[in-house]
Each structure stands twice: as C-alpha cells, then as structure tokens.
Short mmCIF file of C-alpha atoms in Angstrom, two decimals:
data_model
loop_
_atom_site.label_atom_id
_atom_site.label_comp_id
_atom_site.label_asym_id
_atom_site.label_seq_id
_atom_site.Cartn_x
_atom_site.Cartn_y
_atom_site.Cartn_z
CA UNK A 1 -52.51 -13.43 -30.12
CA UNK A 2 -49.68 -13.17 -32.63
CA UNK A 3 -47.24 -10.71 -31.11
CA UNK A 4 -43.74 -9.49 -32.27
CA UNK A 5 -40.74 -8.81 -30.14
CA UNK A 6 -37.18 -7.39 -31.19
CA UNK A 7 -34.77 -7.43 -28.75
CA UNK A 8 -35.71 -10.46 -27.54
CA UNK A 9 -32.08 -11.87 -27.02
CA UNK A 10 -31.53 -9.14 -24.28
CA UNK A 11 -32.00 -9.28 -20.78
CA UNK A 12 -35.61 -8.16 -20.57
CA UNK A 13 -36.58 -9.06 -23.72
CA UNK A 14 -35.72 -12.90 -23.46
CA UNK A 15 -38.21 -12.73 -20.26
CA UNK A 16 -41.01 -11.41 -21.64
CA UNK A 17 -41.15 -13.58 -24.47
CA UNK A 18 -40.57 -16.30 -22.51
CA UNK A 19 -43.50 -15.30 -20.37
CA UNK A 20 -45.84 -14.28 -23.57
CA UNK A 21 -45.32 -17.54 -24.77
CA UNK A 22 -46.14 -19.50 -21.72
CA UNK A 23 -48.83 -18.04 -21.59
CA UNK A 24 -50.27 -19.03 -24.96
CA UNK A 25 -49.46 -16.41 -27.51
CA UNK A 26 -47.46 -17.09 -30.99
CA UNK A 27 -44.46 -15.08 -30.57
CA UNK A 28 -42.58 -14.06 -33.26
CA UNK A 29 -39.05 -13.05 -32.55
CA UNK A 30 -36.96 -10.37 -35.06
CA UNK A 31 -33.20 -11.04 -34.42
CA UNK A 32 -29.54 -11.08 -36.11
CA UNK A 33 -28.11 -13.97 -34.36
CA UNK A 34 -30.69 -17.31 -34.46
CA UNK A 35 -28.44 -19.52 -33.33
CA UNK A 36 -28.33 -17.69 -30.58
CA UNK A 37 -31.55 -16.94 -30.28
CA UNK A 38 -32.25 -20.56 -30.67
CA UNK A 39 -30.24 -21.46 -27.82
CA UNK A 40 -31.92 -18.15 -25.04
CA UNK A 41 -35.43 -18.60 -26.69
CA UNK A 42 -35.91 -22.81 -27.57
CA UNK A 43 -40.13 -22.62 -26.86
CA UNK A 44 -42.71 -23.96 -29.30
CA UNK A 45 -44.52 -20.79 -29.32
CA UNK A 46 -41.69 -19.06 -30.03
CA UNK A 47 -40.71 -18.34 -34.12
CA UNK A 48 -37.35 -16.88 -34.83
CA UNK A 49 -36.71 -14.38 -38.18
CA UNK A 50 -33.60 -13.16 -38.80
CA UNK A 51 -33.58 -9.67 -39.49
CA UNK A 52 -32.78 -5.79 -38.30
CA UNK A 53 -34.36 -3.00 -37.26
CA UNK A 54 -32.51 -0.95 -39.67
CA UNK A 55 -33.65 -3.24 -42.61
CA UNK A 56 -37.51 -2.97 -43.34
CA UNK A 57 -37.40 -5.87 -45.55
CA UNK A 58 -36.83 -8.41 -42.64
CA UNK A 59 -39.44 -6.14 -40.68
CA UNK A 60 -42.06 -6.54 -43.40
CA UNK A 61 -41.55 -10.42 -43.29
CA UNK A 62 -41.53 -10.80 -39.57
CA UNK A 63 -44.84 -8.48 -39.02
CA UNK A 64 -47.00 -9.74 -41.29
CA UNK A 65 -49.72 -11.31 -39.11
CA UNK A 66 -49.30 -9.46 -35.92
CA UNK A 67 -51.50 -7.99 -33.88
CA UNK A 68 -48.87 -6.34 -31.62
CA UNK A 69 -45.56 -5.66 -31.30
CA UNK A 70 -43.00 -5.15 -28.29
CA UNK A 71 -40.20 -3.19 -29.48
CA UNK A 72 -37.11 -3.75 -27.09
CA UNK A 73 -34.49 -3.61 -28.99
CA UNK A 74 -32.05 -0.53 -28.63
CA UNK A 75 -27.86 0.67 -28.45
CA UNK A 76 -28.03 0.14 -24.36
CA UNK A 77 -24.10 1.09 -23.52
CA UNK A 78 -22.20 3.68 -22.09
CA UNK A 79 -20.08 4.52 -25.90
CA UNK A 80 -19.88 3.80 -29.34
CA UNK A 81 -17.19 4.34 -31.67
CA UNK A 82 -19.96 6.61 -33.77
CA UNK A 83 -21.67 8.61 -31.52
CA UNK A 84 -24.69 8.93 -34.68
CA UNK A 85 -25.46 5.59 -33.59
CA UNK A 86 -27.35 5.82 -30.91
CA UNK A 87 -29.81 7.47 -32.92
CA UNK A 88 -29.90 5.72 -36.19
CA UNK A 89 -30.58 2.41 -33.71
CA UNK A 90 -33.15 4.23 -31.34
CA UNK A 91 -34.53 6.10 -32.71
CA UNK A 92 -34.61 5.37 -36.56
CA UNK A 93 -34.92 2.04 -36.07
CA UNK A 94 -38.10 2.34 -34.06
CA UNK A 95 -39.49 4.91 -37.07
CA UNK A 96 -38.64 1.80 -39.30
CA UNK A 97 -40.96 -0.31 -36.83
CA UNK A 98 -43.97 1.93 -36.87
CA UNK A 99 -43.65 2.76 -40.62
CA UNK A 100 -44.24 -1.22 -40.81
CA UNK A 101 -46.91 -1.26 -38.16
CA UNK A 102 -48.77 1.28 -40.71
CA UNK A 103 -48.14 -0.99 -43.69
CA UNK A 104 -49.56 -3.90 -42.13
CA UNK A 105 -51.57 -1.70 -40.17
CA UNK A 106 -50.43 -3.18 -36.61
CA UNK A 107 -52.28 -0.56 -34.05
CA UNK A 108 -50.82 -2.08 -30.82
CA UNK A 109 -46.65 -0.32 -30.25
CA UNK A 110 -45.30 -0.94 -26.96
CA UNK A 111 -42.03 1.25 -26.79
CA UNK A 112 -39.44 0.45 -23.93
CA UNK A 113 -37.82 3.75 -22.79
CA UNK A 114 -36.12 4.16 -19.45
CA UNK A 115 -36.59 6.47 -16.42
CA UNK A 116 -33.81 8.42 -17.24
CA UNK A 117 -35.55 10.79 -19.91
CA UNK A 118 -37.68 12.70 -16.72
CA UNK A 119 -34.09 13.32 -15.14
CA UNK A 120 -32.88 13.31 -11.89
CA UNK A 121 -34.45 14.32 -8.52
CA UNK A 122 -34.09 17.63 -7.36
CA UNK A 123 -33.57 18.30 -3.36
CA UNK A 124 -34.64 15.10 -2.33
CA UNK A 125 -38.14 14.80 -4.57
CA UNK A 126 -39.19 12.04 -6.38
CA UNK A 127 -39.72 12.45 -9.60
CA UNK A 128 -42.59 11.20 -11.89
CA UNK A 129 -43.76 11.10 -15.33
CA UNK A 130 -44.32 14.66 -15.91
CA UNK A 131 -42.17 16.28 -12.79
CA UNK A 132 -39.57 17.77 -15.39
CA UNK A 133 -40.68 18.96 -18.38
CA UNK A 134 -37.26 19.71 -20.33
CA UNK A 135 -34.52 18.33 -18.20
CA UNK A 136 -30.79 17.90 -18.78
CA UNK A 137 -29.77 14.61 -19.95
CA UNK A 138 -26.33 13.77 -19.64
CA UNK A 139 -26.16 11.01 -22.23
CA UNK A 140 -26.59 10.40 -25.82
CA UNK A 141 -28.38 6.72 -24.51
CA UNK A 142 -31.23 9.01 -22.85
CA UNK A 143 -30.71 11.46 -25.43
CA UNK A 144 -32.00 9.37 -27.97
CA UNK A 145 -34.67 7.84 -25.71
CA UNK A 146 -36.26 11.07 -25.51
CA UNK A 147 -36.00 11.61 -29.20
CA UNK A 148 -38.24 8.14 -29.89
CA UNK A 149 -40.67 9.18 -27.20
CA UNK A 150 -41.21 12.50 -29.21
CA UNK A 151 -41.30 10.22 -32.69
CA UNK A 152 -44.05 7.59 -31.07
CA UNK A 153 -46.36 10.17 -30.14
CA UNK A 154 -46.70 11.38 -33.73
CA UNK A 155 -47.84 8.19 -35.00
CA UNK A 156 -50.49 8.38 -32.04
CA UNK A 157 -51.54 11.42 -34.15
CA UNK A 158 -51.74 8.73 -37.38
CA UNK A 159 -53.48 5.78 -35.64
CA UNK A 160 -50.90 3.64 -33.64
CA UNK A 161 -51.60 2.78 -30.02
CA UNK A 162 -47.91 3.74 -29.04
CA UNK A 163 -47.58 3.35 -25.59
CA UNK A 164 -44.73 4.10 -23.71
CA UNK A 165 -42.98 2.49 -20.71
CA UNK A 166 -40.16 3.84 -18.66
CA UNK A 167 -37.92 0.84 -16.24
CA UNK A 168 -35.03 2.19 -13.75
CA UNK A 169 -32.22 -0.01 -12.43
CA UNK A 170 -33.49 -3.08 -13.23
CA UNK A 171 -31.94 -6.08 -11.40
CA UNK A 172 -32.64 -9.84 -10.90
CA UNK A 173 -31.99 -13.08 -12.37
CA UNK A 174 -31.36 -13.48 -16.31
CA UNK A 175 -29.01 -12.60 -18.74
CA UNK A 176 -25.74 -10.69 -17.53
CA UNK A 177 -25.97 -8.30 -19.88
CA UNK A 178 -25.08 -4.62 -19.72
CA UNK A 179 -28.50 -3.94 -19.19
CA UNK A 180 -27.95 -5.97 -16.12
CA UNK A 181 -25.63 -4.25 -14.70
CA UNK A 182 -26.63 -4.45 -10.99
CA UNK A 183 -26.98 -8.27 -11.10
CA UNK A 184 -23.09 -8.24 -12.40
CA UNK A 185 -22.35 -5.99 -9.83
CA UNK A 186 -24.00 -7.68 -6.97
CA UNK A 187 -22.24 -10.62 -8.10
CA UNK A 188 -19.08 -9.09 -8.21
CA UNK A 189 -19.64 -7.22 -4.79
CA UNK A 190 -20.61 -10.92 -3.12
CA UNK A 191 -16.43 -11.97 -4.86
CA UNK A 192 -14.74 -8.92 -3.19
CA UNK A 193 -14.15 -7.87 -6.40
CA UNK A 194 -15.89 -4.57 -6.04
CA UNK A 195 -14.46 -2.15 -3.81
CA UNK A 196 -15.70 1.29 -4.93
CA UNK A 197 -18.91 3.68 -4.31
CA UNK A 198 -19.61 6.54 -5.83
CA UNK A 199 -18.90 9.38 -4.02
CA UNK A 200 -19.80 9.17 -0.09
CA UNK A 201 -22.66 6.41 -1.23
CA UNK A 202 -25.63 8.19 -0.30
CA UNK A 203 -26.94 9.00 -3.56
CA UNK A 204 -29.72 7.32 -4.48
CA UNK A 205 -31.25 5.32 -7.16
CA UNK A 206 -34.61 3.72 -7.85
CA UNK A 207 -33.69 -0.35 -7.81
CA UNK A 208 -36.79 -2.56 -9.91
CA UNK A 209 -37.19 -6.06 -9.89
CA UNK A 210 -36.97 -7.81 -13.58
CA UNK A 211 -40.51 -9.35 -13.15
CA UNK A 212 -42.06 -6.29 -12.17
CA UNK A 213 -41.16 -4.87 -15.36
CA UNK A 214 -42.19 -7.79 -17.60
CA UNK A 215 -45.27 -7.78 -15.72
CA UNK A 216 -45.65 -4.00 -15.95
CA UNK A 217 -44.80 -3.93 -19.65
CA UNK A 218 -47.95 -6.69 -20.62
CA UNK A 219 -50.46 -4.52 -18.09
CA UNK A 220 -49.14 -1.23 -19.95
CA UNK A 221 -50.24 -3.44 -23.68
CA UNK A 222 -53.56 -3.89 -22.22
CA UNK A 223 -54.41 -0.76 -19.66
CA UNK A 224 -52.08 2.42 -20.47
CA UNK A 225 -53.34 5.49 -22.47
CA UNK A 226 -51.50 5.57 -26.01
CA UNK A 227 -48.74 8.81 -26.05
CA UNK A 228 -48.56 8.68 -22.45
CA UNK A 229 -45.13 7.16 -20.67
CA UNK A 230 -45.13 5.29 -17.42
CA UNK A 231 -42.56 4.74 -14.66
CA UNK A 232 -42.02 1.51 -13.83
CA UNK A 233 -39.82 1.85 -10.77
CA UNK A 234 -39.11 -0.21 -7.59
CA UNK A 235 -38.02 0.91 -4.76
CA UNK A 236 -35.61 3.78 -3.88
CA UNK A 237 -32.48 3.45 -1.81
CA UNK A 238 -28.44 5.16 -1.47
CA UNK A 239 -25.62 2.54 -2.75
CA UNK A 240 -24.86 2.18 1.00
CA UNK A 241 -28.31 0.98 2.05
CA UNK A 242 -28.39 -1.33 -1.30
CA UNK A 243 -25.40 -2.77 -0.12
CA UNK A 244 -25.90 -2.96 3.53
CA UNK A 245 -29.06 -5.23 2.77
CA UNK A 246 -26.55 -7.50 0.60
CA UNK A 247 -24.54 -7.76 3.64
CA UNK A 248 -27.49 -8.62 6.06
CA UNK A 249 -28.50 -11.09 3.57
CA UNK A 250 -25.42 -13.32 2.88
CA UNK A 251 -23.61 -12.70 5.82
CA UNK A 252 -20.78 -10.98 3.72
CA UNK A 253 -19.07 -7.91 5.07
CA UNK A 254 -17.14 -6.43 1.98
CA UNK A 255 -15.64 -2.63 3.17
CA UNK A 256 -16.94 -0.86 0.10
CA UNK A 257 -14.14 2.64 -0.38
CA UNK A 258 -14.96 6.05 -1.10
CA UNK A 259 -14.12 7.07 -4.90
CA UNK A 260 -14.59 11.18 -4.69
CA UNK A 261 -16.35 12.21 -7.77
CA UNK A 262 -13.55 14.50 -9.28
CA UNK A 263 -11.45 11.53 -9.20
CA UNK A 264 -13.83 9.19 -10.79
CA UNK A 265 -14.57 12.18 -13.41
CA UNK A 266 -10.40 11.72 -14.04
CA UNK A 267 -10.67 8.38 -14.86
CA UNK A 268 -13.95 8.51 -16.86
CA UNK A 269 -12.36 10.74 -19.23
CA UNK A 270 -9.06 8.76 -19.11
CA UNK A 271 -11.03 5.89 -20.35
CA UNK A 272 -12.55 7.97 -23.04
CA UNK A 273 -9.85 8.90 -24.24
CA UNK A 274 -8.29 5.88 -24.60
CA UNK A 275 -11.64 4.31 -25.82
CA UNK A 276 -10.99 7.54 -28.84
CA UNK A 277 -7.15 5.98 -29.57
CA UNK A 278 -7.98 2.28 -29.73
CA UNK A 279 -11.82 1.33 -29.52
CA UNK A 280 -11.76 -0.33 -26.78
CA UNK A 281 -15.29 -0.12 -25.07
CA UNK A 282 -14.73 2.19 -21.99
CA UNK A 283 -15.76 0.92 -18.14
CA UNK A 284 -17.40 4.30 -17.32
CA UNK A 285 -17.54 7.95 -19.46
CA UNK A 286 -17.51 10.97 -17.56
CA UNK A 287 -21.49 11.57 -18.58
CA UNK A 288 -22.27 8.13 -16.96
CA UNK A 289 -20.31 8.98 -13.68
CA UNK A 290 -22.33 12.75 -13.34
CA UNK A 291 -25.50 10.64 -13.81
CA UNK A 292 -24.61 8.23 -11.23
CA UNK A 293 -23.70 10.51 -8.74
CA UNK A 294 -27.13 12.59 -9.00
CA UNK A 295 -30.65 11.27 -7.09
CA UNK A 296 -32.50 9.54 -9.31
CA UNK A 297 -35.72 9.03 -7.02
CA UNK A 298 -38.71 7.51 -9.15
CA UNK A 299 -42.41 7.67 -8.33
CA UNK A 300 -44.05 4.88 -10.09
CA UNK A 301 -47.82 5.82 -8.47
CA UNK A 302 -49.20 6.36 -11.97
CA UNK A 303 -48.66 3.02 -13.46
CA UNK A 304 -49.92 1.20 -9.91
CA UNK A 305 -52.96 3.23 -10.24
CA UNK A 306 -53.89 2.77 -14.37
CA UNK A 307 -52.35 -0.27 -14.87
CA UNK A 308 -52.23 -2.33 -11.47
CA UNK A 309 -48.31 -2.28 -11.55
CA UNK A 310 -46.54 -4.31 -8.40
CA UNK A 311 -43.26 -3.79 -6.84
CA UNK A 312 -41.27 -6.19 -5.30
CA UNK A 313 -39.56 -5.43 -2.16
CA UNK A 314 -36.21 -4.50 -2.30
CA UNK A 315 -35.16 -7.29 -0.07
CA UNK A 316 -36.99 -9.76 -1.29
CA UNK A 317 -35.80 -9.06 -4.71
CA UNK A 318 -32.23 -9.40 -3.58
CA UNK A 319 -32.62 -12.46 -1.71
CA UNK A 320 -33.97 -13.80 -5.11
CA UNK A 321 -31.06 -12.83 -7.05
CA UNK A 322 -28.68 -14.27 -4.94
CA UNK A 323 -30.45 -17.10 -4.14
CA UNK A 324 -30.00 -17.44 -8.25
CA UNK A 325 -26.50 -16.13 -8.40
CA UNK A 326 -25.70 -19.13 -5.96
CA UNK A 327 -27.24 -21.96 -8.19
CA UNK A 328 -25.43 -20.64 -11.26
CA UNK A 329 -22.01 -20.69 -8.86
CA UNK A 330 -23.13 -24.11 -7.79
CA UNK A 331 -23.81 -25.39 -11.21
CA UNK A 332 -20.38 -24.43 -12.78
CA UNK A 333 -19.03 -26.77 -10.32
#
C-alpha cells in the first residue's frame, strides 16, 4: 500500500508513519522542512517531498501513486498573528488535498479532527459523536475543525471515502510539541515547575494515550463509515485525580495552587494583548482558559464498537510516559 501523510513531522503524525511503515507500506511523506523530516522520519519505507498544503503543485507530485492518504497536518496553537489563518491552513488546505485526491482519483481521506468540535459536557454527561448538534466553540482552532468536517462530507457526496476521526488530550511519549501539551506538562509538574490548576481542579477532561490514537486512526482507514466522525477518547478524570496518580506513581508530592478562573481570564487577556503589541506567541488566551475550565467528558463507545478501538488505562499510560520522560532525563546526562 502506497499511502500519503502530511503532517508527519508532528507529534502524532511522526508515529503513525513510523508505525505504517513498519509495518510494510511505502509511505510517502508531504513536508516543508526535509532535513528535518530526515532526521524524525530516517526509515526505508519512508519517502520525503517537500511541499505545502497550500501549494497543489507539490500535492500533485507527492500523490501521484497513492492509494490513501492521512491528512494530519493543521495550525494546532492557541493564536496567530492572522486570525484568517486558521482557516486558510484547515480548512483550505484540506480542500486543496481532496481536490488532488479527485485528480488522481485517491478514494481513501482520513481527516484528523479533535473532540473539541461536539463541545463540552453538560451537567456531568459524557458526550459523544452526535450528543450536541450545534454547540459553542470557543476557539477559532475548533472553529475551523468544524468547518473541514462540514467540507469532507461534501466530497463523500462526490466519491471520496472521507472519514473522520476525533482524538482528546492526547499524551505519551514523542515529540514535545504543542500538540503534546500534557507530556510537557507532566514533565514540568514532575520539576516543580508547575504550580497552578485551573480553578478548584475538579474539572474534567478526557486524557488518551498516543498509541491508542495511531492505532484508532489505521482501524478508522479500514472499518469506519465515510462522513461519519469518531471519538477517540481515553479515559476521563479532574486535573486533581490526573495529578494525584502522578504523585502515587513517582513518589513526588508537588502542592499544585488554586488559580480562580477570573484571575486566569485577567491574565489570558493580558497575554493577548501583549501577543497584539509585539507578536509574541501568548501562554494561554482567554478562549483557551473558558475551554479548560468546562467538562469535557468523551464517550468513545462508537469507535470500540465499529472499529475495535482500545484504551489504555490511565495509569498505565502515565507510568509509560514517565518511565520515558526518565530515559530522555537520563540520556542528557
């Protein structure tokens, strides 16, 4: 199988091809850095082209050949200078994909979304695929998440198997990337260099295990129903619990402190603003910290049922991490 992957420098994406090429598939890799890419991604199976989503020429050269593509790459951060970005990158870049896919008349699309397009939970209830129908999204990241979903499922209409995936918090070893962010902040938690929870810490999030999705993602290529989106989720715990099983699991007590929401809404906008005067990427934006202080509980029974989708214990998957946090500590030394 000849199968295309962009975004295969980030965190998940650098797994999966990885994975898809151990396992005997020619992977071909769009990206804008090779040397880079050269030095994440060094596997026979694995060809680099340099290219961009936003430029169909280097899409057309790339694709020709493929049977499938996973498309992964995507503007994953809390700002950008031009807020229009977020959807020229995720959502007109992926248009640029499936245009291609029709040219060279690719059927197989997987699209990687994230569980924050169904929105939050509301009084407690998880929520799944279809639980909320038109729900408020407080960033442009989701924002334009949501707008791709809606674009994929018209080319269903034209042909293209577009299938659509959904991860939460995903943690675990890999790439510190932004789209790691709980790995970084486990990391920095185990230091003592994070102090802070988000309001009393009994919010809760859905926490999944990077192998679950990778895994999850090649079942959804070969099982899911094309137009339809799947959670894949892990499991569901408050910031205090999270942390509580760090604690039982390295033996590290860190006293984590209260940071009341209208004070962390204070210095969201702070950093915005000075994010606005001198482009400096802002820690947190006042539509991240509403998000984070909400339920997000996620119900992943769909894709365990259709596509045979595992999840990892939540302790397990931490003593994992850690266990690779330490050899990266141990191998700086």
């Amino acid at each position: 199988m000849k199968i295309l992957i962009t975004g295969a420098t980030g965190y998940i994406g650098q797994k999966l091809a990885l994975k898809l090429a151990a396992s005997g598939n020619q992977v071909v890799i769009l990206v804008r850095n090779p040397v880079k890419a050269k030095k994440l991604l060094n596997h026979p199976q694995i060809t680099i082209f340099k290219g961009d989503i936003l430029d169909n020429s280097s899409i057309d050269n790339a694709l020709k050949g493929c049977n499938q593509v996973y498309h992964l790459a995507a503007l994953a951060s809390v700002w950008h200078k031009n807020p229009d970005t977020f959807h020229q990158i995720n959502v007109t870049g992926l248009q640029n994909i499936l245009n291609a896919c029709q040219k060279w008349q690719v059927k197989e699309v997987l699209f990687t979304s994230t569980a924050g397009v169904v929105g939050d939970s509301k009084d407690g209830q998880p929520v799944a695929e279809l639980t909320n129908l038109n729900p408020k999204l407080e960033t442009l990241y989701e924002n334009s998440k949501a707008a791709a979903e809606t674009l994929i499922k018209k080319y269903v209409k034209k042909g293209i198997r577009g299938i659509i995936v959904n991860p939460s918090r995903v943690y675990g070893p890999g790439l510190l990337t932004e789209s790691n962010g709980f790995t970084r902040l486990l990391q920095m938690y185990i230091h003592g260099n994070w102090k802070i929870k988000p309001g009393d810490g009994y919010s809760i999030g859905n926490y999944v295990y990077i192998d679950d999705v990778v895994n999850g993602m090649i079942m959804a290529m070969e099982k899911a129903k094309p137009g339809e989106r799947y959670l894949l989720g892990g499991i569901n715990a408050s910031y205090n619990a999270f942390f509580s099983l760090v604690n039982q699991l390295t033996g590290v007590k860190r006293k984590l402190y209260r940071f009341p929401l209208p004070l962390m809404l204070l210095l969201a906008h702070m950093q915005l603003l000075m994010a606005k005067m001198f482009g400096k990427q802002p820690l947190i934006t006042p539509s991240f910290v509403r998000k984070y202080n909400k339920n997000w509980i996620v119900n992943s029974a769909k894709a365990q049922s259709e596509l045979g989708y595992t999840i990892t214990p939540l302790a397990e998957g931490i003593k994992e991490t850690i266990s690779w946090l330490n050899g990266l500590e141990s191998h700086k030394q």
